[in-house]
GROMACS .gro file of C-alpha atoms in nm:
model
  353
    1MET     CA    1  -1.934   3.593  -0.417
    2SER     CA    2  -2.174   3.465  -0.151
    3ASN     CA    3  -2.089   3.107  -0.241
    4THR     CA    4  -1.716   3.160  -0.191
    5PRO     CA    5  -1.710   3.108   0.190
    6SER     CA    6  -1.916   2.790   0.163
    7LEU     CA    7  -1.688   2.661  -0.114
    8VAL     CA    8  -1.382   2.731   0.101
    9LYS     CA    9  -1.540   2.548   0.394
   10ARG     CA   10  -1.620   2.248   0.176
   11VAL     CA   11  -1.263   2.235   0.050
   12GLN     CA   12  -1.126   2.265   0.404
   13ALA     CA   13  -1.356   1.987   0.523
   14HIS     CA   14  -1.269   1.751   0.236
   15PRO     CA   15  -1.093   1.441   0.374
   16LEU     CA   16  -0.835   1.443   0.093
   17LEU     CA   17  -0.725   1.806   0.144
   18TRP     CA   18  -0.439   1.748   0.384
   19PRO     CA   19  -0.311   1.429   0.218
   20VAL     CA   20  -0.294   1.615  -0.114
   21VAL     CA   21  -0.129   1.918   0.049
   22THR     CA   22   0.126   1.691   0.215
   23LEU     CA   23   0.208   1.516  -0.111
   24VAL     CA   24   0.243   1.847  -0.295
   25LEU     CA   25   0.477   1.984  -0.027
   26ILE     CA   26   0.701   1.677  -0.039
   27LEU     CA   27   0.708   1.690  -0.419
   28MET     CA   28   0.806   2.057  -0.403
   29VAL     CA   29   1.088   1.979  -0.161
   30ASN     CA   30   1.202   1.701  -0.389
   31ALA     CA   31   1.194   1.930  -0.692
   32SER     CA   32   1.392   2.200  -0.509
   33LEU     CA   33   1.662   1.951  -0.413
   34ASN     CA   34   1.668   1.779  -0.751
   35PRO     CA   35   1.633   2.021  -1.047
   36GLY     CA   36   1.564   1.733  -1.285
   37PHE     CA   37   1.293   1.581  -1.069
   38TRP     CA   38   1.008   1.660  -1.311
   39MET     CA   39   1.210   1.572  -1.620
   40LEU     CA   40   1.063   1.286  -1.824
   41GLN     CA   41   1.239   1.107  -2.108
   42TRP     CA   42   1.117   0.853  -2.359
   43ARG     CA   43   1.370   0.572  -2.351
   44ASP     CA   44   1.347   0.209  -2.465
   45GLY     CA   45   0.978   0.244  -2.543
   46HIS     CA   46   0.863   0.392  -2.212
   47LEU     CA   47   0.876   0.702  -1.995
   48TYR     CA   48   1.176   0.738  -1.770
   49GLY     CA   49   1.231   0.976  -1.478
   50SER     CA   50   1.212   1.024  -1.102
   51VAL     CA   51   0.833   1.055  -1.099
   52ILE     CA   52   0.791   0.733  -1.296
   53ASP     CA   53   1.028   0.556  -1.058
   54ILE     CA   54   0.824   0.672  -0.757
   55LEU     CA   55   0.500   0.552  -0.916
   56ASN     CA   56   0.653   0.215  -0.999
   57ARG     CA   57   0.796   0.160  -0.652
   58ALA     CA   58   0.477   0.281  -0.484
   59ALA     CA   59   0.254   0.025  -0.660
   60PRO     CA   60   0.309  -0.263  -0.410
   61LEU     CA   61   0.249  -0.030  -0.117
   62MET     CA   62  -0.065   0.104  -0.285
   63LEU     CA   63  -0.203  -0.249  -0.316
   64VAL     CA   64  -0.127  -0.345   0.043
   65SER     CA   65  -0.267  -0.013   0.166
   66LEU     CA   66  -0.595  -0.072  -0.020
   67GLY     CA   67  -0.644  -0.404   0.155
   68MET     CA   68  -0.534  -0.257   0.488
   69THR     CA   69  -0.788   0.024   0.449
   70LEU     CA   70  -1.083  -0.212   0.462
   71VAL     CA   71  -0.936  -0.402   0.756
   72ILE     CA   72  -0.880  -0.083   0.956
   73ALA     CA   73  -1.225   0.044   0.860
   74THR     CA   74  -1.375  -0.259   1.040
   75ARG     CA   75  -1.176  -0.178   1.357
   76GLY     CA   76  -0.910  -0.433   1.268
   77ILE     CA   77  -0.541  -0.435   1.189
   78ASP     CA   78  -0.321  -0.671   0.989
   79ILE     CA   79   0.047  -0.672   1.073
   80SER     CA   80   0.110  -0.994   0.879
   81VAL     CA   81   0.096  -0.847   0.528
   82GLY     CA   82   0.477  -0.835   0.505
   83ALA     CA   83   0.498  -1.207   0.577
   84THR     CA   84   0.219  -1.273   0.326
   85VAL     CA   85   0.419  -1.081   0.065
   86ALA     CA   86   0.720  -1.303   0.137
   87ILE     CA   87   0.514  -1.624   0.113
   88SER     CA   88   0.349  -1.521  -0.214
   89ALA     CA   89   0.683  -1.422  -0.364
   90ALA     CA   90   0.843  -1.749  -0.253
   91VAL     CA   91   0.565  -1.966  -0.400
   92ALA     CA   92   0.576  -1.784  -0.732
   93ALA     CA   93   0.956  -1.785  -0.754
   94LEU     CA   94   0.980  -2.154  -0.674
   95MET     CA   95   0.715  -2.250  -0.928
   96VAL     CA   96   0.845  -2.023  -1.205
   97GLY     CA   97   1.218  -2.071  -1.153
   98GLY     CA   98   1.371  -2.071  -1.495
   99LYS     CA   99   1.548  -2.381  -1.623
  100LEU     CA  100   1.799  -2.330  -1.904
  101VAL     CA  101   1.700  -2.533  -2.210
  102ILE     CA  102   1.881  -2.546  -2.546
  103THR     CA  103   1.647  -2.587  -2.840
  104ASP     CA  104   1.786  -2.601  -3.194
  105GLY     CA  105   2.107  -2.450  -3.065
  106VAL     CA  106   1.925  -2.161  -2.898
  107ALA     CA  107   1.952  -2.129  -2.520
  108GLN     CA  108   1.644  -2.008  -2.338
  109HIS     CA  109   1.496  -2.023  -1.991
  110VAL     CA  110   1.165  -2.199  -1.939
  111SER     CA  111   0.934  -2.197  -1.639
  112ARG     CA  112   0.910  -2.505  -1.416
  113PHE     CA  113   0.531  -2.471  -1.419
  114PRO     CA  114   0.308  -2.259  -1.644
  115MET     CA  115   0.340  -1.900  -1.527
  116TRP     CA  116  -0.037  -1.857  -1.492
  117LEU     CA  117  -0.046  -2.157  -1.258
  118ALA     CA  118   0.237  -2.014  -1.047
  119ILE     CA  119   0.056  -1.681  -1.019
  120VAL     CA  120  -0.274  -1.848  -0.925
  121CYS     CA  121  -0.106  -2.066  -0.662
  122ALA     CA  122   0.076  -1.768  -0.512
  123LEU     CA  123  -0.245  -1.564  -0.493
  124LEU     CA  124  -0.445  -1.855  -0.350
  125THR     CA  125  -0.178  -1.901  -0.083
  126ALA     CA  126  -0.198  -1.531   0.005
  127LEU     CA  127  -0.578  -1.553   0.009
  128ALA     CA  128  -0.554  -1.849   0.250
  129CYS     CA  129  -0.330  -1.641   0.478
  130GLY     CA  130  -0.592  -1.368   0.485
  131LEU     CA  131  -0.870  -1.618   0.551
  132TRP     CA  132  -0.669  -1.758   0.842
  133ASN     CA  133  -0.648  -1.412   0.996
  134GLY     CA  134  -1.018  -1.348   0.935
  135VAL     CA  135  -1.125  -1.673   1.100
  136LEU     CA  136  -0.906  -1.606   1.403
  137VAL     CA  137  -1.053  -1.258   1.442
  138ALA     CA  138  -1.418  -1.307   1.347
  139LYS     CA  139  -1.482  -1.669   1.449
  140ILE     CA  140  -1.233  -1.744   1.728
  141GLY     CA  141  -1.255  -1.393   1.871
  142LEU     CA  142  -0.885  -1.311   1.900
  143GLN     CA  143  -0.778  -0.949   1.905
  144PRO     CA  144  -0.674  -0.847   1.549
  145ILE     CA  145  -0.321  -0.749   1.646
  146ILE     CA  146  -0.266  -1.083   1.825
  147ALA     CA  147  -0.425  -1.290   1.547
  148THR     CA  148  -0.216  -1.127   1.276
  149LEU     CA  149   0.097  -1.129   1.494
  150ILE     CA  150   0.077  -1.509   1.483
  151LEU     CA  151   0.097  -1.510   1.104
  152MET     CA  152   0.351  -1.229   1.103
  153VAL     CA  153   0.594  -1.453   1.294
  154ALA     CA  154   0.493  -1.792   1.157
  155GLY     CA  155   0.449  -1.667   0.801
  156ARG     CA  156   0.802  -1.532   0.787
  157GLY     CA  157   0.920  -1.874   0.904
  158VAL     CA  158   0.710  -2.044   0.635
  159ALA     CA  159   0.867  -1.820   0.369
  160GLN     CA  160   1.214  -1.908   0.494
  161LEU     CA  161   1.128  -2.278   0.493
  162LEU     CA  162   1.001  -2.255   0.135
  163THR     CA  163   1.319  -2.082   0.020
  164ASP     CA  164   1.543  -2.288   0.249
  165GLY     CA  165   1.670  -1.961   0.392
  166GLN     CA  166   1.822  -1.867   0.056
  167ILE     CA  167   1.740  -1.610  -0.210
  168VAL     CA  168   1.553  -1.790  -0.488
  169THR     CA  169   1.646  -1.637  -0.823
  170VAL     CA  170   1.400  -1.629  -1.113
  171TYR     CA  171   1.538  -1.661  -1.468
  172TYR     CA  172   1.214  -1.658  -1.665
  173PRO     CA  173   1.190  -1.322  -1.855
  174PRO     CA  174   0.807  -1.316  -1.905
  175TYR     CA  175   0.766  -1.314  -1.527
  176PHE     CA  176   0.968  -0.993  -1.501
  177PHE     CA  177   0.699  -0.800  -1.690
  178ILE     CA  178   0.470  -0.795  -1.383
  179GLY     CA  179   0.699  -0.569  -1.182
  180SER     CA  180   0.938  -0.430  -1.442
  181GLY     CA  181   0.731  -0.413  -1.759
  182TYR     CA  182   0.566  -0.110  -1.916
  183LEU     CA  183   0.231  -0.061  -2.086
  184TRP     CA  184   0.163   0.249  -2.294
  185GLY     CA  185   0.483   0.400  -2.157
  186LEU     CA  186   0.387   0.360  -1.790
  187PRO     CA  187   0.483   0.089  -1.536
  188PHE     CA  188   0.258  -0.216  -1.566
  189ALA     CA  189   0.250  -0.244  -1.185
  190LEU     CA  190   0.077   0.093  -1.175
  191PHE     CA  191  -0.202  -0.043  -1.397
  192ILE     CA  192  -0.245  -0.338  -1.160
  193ALA     CA  193  -0.280  -0.104  -0.861
  194GLY     CA  194  -0.518   0.121  -1.054
  195PHE     CA  195  -0.733  -0.173  -1.163
  196VAL     CA  196  -0.763  -0.303  -0.805
  197TYR     CA  197  -0.849   0.046  -0.684
  198LEU     CA  198  -1.118   0.081  -0.950
  199LEU     CA  199  -1.277  -0.252  -0.855
  200MET     CA  200  -1.273  -0.160  -0.486
  201HIS     CA  201  -1.413   0.186  -0.554
  202LEU     CA  202  -1.703   0.039  -0.749
  203ALA     CA  203  -1.763  -0.223  -0.480
  204VAL     CA  204  -1.784   0.026  -0.192
  205THR     CA  205  -1.971   0.301  -0.378
  206ARG     CA  206  -2.207   0.114  -0.612
  207THR     CA  207  -2.309  -0.156  -0.365
  208ALA     CA  208  -2.402  -0.166   0.003
  209LEU     CA  209  -2.059  -0.304   0.095
  210GLY     CA  210  -1.919   0.038   0.181
  211LEU     CA  211  -2.208   0.113   0.418
  212PHE     CA  212  -2.177  -0.231   0.578
  213ILE     CA  213  -1.804  -0.180   0.640
  214GLN     CA  214  -1.866   0.163   0.790
  215ALA     CA  215  -2.142   0.025   1.011
  216ILE     CA  216  -1.915  -0.252   1.137
  217GLY     CA  217  -1.638  -0.004   1.209
  218ILE     CA  218  -1.868   0.235   1.396
  219ASN     CA  219  -2.052  -0.027   1.605
  220PRO     CA  220  -2.010  -0.398   1.525
  221ALA     CA  221  -2.280  -0.509   1.770
  222ALA     CA  222  -2.537  -0.265   1.634
  223ALA     CA  223  -2.448  -0.367   1.278
  224ARG     CA  224  -2.505  -0.731   1.370
  225VAL     CA  225  -2.843  -0.652   1.526
  226ALA     CA  226  -2.939  -0.457   1.213
  227GLY     CA  227  -2.884  -0.766   1.002
  228VAL     CA  228  -2.536  -0.699   0.870
  229ARG     CA  229  -2.336  -1.023   0.844
  230GLU     CA  230  -2.051  -0.871   1.041
  231ARG     CA  231  -1.843  -1.187   1.084
  232LEU     CA  232  -1.864  -1.291   0.719
  233ILE     CA  233  -1.772  -0.941   0.599
  234SER     CA  234  -1.481  -0.925   0.844
  235ILE     CA  235  -1.347  -1.259   0.719
  236CYS     CA  236  -1.380  -1.145   0.357
  237VAL     CA  237  -1.203  -0.817   0.437
  238TYR     CA  238  -0.904  -0.996   0.590
  239ALA     CA  239  -0.900  -1.240   0.299
  240PHE     CA  240  -0.895  -0.953   0.052
  241CYS     CA  241  -0.613  -0.788   0.246
  242GLY     CA  242  -0.414  -1.110   0.212
  243LEU     CA  243  -0.491  -1.118  -0.161
  244THR     CA  244  -0.365  -0.762  -0.216
  245ALA     CA  245  -0.049  -0.851  -0.024
  246GLY     CA  246  -0.008  -1.154  -0.251
  247ILE     CA  247  -0.033  -0.935  -0.562
  248ALA     CA  248   0.225  -0.701  -0.410
  249GLY     CA  249   0.450  -1.001  -0.351
  250LEU     CA  250   0.433  -1.092  -0.720
  251ILE     CA  251   0.524  -0.737  -0.822
  252ILE     CA  252   0.815  -0.716  -0.578
  253SER     CA  253   0.961  -1.055  -0.667
  254SER     CA  254   0.930  -0.997  -1.041
  255ASN     CA  255   1.088  -0.655  -1.003
  256VAL     CA  256   1.398  -0.784  -0.823
  257LYS     CA  257   1.387  -1.117  -1.014
  258SER     CA  258   1.406  -1.317  -0.693
  259ALA     CA  259   1.232  -1.407  -0.368
  260ASP     CA  260   1.393  -1.347  -0.029
  261GLY     CA  261   1.203  -1.511   0.256
  262ASN     CA  262   1.402  -1.314   0.510
  263ASN     CA  263   1.360  -0.960   0.377
  264ALA     CA  264   1.077  -0.952   0.122
  265GLY     CA  265   0.801  -0.726   0.254
  266ASN     CA  266   0.999  -0.643   0.568
  267LEU     CA  267   0.826  -0.357   0.759
  268LEU     CA  268   0.577  -0.319   0.473
  269GLU     CA  269   0.292  -0.352   0.721
  270LEU     CA  270   0.409  -0.040   0.903
  271ASP     CA  271   0.431   0.161   0.581
  272ALA     CA  272   0.083   0.040   0.485
  273ILE     CA  273  -0.067   0.144   0.818
  274LEU     CA  274   0.105   0.482   0.787
  275ALA     CA  275  -0.024   0.525   0.433
  276VAL     CA  276  -0.379   0.446   0.541
  277THR     CA  277  -0.371   0.688   0.834
  278LEU     CA  278  -0.199   0.959   0.630
  279GLY     CA  279  -0.478   0.919   0.376
  280GLY     CA  280  -0.744   1.003   0.633
  281THR     CA  281  -0.882   0.664   0.740
  282LEU     CA  282  -0.961   0.649   1.111
  283LEU     CA  283  -0.779   0.381   1.310
  284THR     CA  284  -1.089   0.359   1.530
  285GLY     CA  285  -1.289   0.229   1.234
  286GLY     CA  286  -1.583   0.359   1.037
  287ARG     CA  287  -1.461   0.640   0.813
  288PHE     CA  288  -1.228   0.528   0.536
  289THR     CA  289  -1.108   0.657   0.201
  290LEU     CA  290  -0.951   0.442  -0.069
  291ALA     CA  291  -0.823   0.741  -0.266
  292GLY     CA  292  -0.662   0.875   0.051
  293SER     CA  293  -0.477   0.547   0.102
  294MET     CA  294  -0.344   0.565  -0.253
  295ILE     CA  295  -0.222   0.919  -0.186
  296GLY     CA  296  -0.077   0.806   0.147
  297ALA     CA  297   0.124   0.537  -0.030
  298LEU     CA  298   0.258   0.800  -0.270
  299ILE     CA  299   0.350   1.019   0.028
  300ILE     CA  300   0.547   0.737   0.190
  301GLN     CA  301   0.730   0.644  -0.132
  302THR     CA  302   0.800   1.006  -0.226
  303LEU     CA  303   0.932   1.071   0.124
  304THR     CA  304   1.157   0.765   0.098
  305SER     CA  305   1.290   0.883  -0.238
  306THR     CA  306   1.348   1.231  -0.097
  307ILE     CA  307   1.547   1.096   0.197
  308TYR     CA  308   1.769   0.894  -0.036
  309SER     CA  309   1.810   1.182  -0.283
  310ILE     CA  310   1.936   1.427  -0.019
  311GLY     CA  311   2.196   1.178   0.095
  312VAL     CA  312   2.068   1.096   0.443
  313PRO     CA  313   2.290   0.821   0.589
  314PRO     CA  314   2.116   0.480   0.585
  315GLU     CA  315   2.158   0.436   0.960
  316ILE     CA  316   1.937   0.739   1.040
  317ASN     CA  317   1.696   0.746   0.747
  318LEU     CA  318   1.425   0.568   0.948
  319VAL     CA  319   1.455   0.832   1.220
  320VAL     CA  320   1.419   1.111   0.964
  321LYS     CA  321   1.125   0.933   0.804
  322ALA     CA  322   0.952   0.890   1.141
  323ALA     CA  323   1.007   1.257   1.227
  324VAL     CA  324   0.859   1.376   0.899
  325VAL     CA  325   0.558   1.143   0.934
  326PHE     CA  326   0.506   1.276   1.288
  327VAL     CA  327   0.498   1.634   1.162
  328VAL     CA  328   0.262   1.538   0.879
  329MET     CA  329   0.023   1.367   1.121
  330LEU     CA  330   0.022   1.679   1.339
  331MET     CA  331  -0.065   1.887   1.032
  332GLN     CA  332  -0.358   1.660   0.956
  333SER     CA  333  -0.489   1.664   1.315
  334ALA     CA  334  -0.787   1.899   1.344
  335GLU     CA  335  -0.739   1.918   1.723
  336PHE     CA  336  -0.376   2.023   1.683
  337ARG     CA  337  -0.466   2.288   1.425
  338ARG     CA  338  -0.735   2.426   1.657
  339ALA     CA  339  -0.486   2.436   1.943
  340VAL     CA  340  -0.232   2.621   1.727
  341ARG     CA  341  -0.495   2.873   1.620
  342GLY     CA  342  -0.585   2.922   1.987
  343TRP     CA  343  -0.222   2.990   2.078
  344VAL     CA  344  -0.194   3.244   1.797
  345VAL     CA  345  -0.524   3.420   1.866
  346ARG     CA  346  -0.480   3.460   2.244
  347PRO     CA  347  -0.156   3.667   2.233
  348ALA     CA  348  -0.302   3.880   1.952
  349ALA     CA  349  -0.618   3.946   2.155
  350GLY     CA  350  -0.408   4.034   2.461
  351SER     CA  351  -0.201   4.289   2.266
  352HIS     CA  352  -0.518   4.464   2.141
  353ALA     CA  353  -0.649   4.484   2.495
   0.00000   0.00000   0.00000
């Protein structure tokens, strides 16, 4: 019994408590509005249901949020990930294509280039975008929001130039597996996000990388004096953020079977930043949590699904989404909770007097 208070305090102090509570509350609201929300069916060789759909659609946001977490942990920000998604999707779609070929009387679509080459080129392009941001921030010394704003604007233009302002349709069925395929009954995109998370978790917990990133986020100058290669790590972090955005671009384009330079990844950077902050990572740098960012991405996607399921008109759904996120952030604020407790305690104390 004596250990119970300490256990409660540890649970209350856990950084994932409020993200998990928020996700559970939104899931409960969703279930109350949609009686079949938790229903799962086995159809066409895989699980089918609202929960599976949320997991599948959340995978690209999970990936971008993981990369954004490390950037924010080093006191940075990357608002160009949406443009990087569009560029990666455009490169892959253009290289894969899908030319109709008739062989022995059988019509089939073939890729313009080998699919593995298209994927590698798309990811290398996304990696180059991240490196560009990292060099501007760490070497040139530009403010992160200004450096990434450059690519946010220019990158969207590059994507439109690549696609000639049109939607590039992909006709090659093997490519669709990345975003629409299933493995062991679950969305393949979810396995991609889980694999990237596992690699990042091992990197920041089993090596000194996590401590270096925290040190840079808390005090970059002190980290540099202590021997931490702050500039190199910052460049690598931005490059990795670009890479995760590139993977997300592959998933999105293969899911919709096309690449749209105008709209692919539009506002994804804002959702990623929200997911990271909802997950408990500090925007001031230092403290970060990869698991929290994954949960934050699920919160954003579940909230989006809830808004659509209750029939909120499209013209005001962003307002509703912003209002809910605002309330959630207040719930997660320790200062706000202390203030609320103070307001509740003072009247009660006055009545006893």
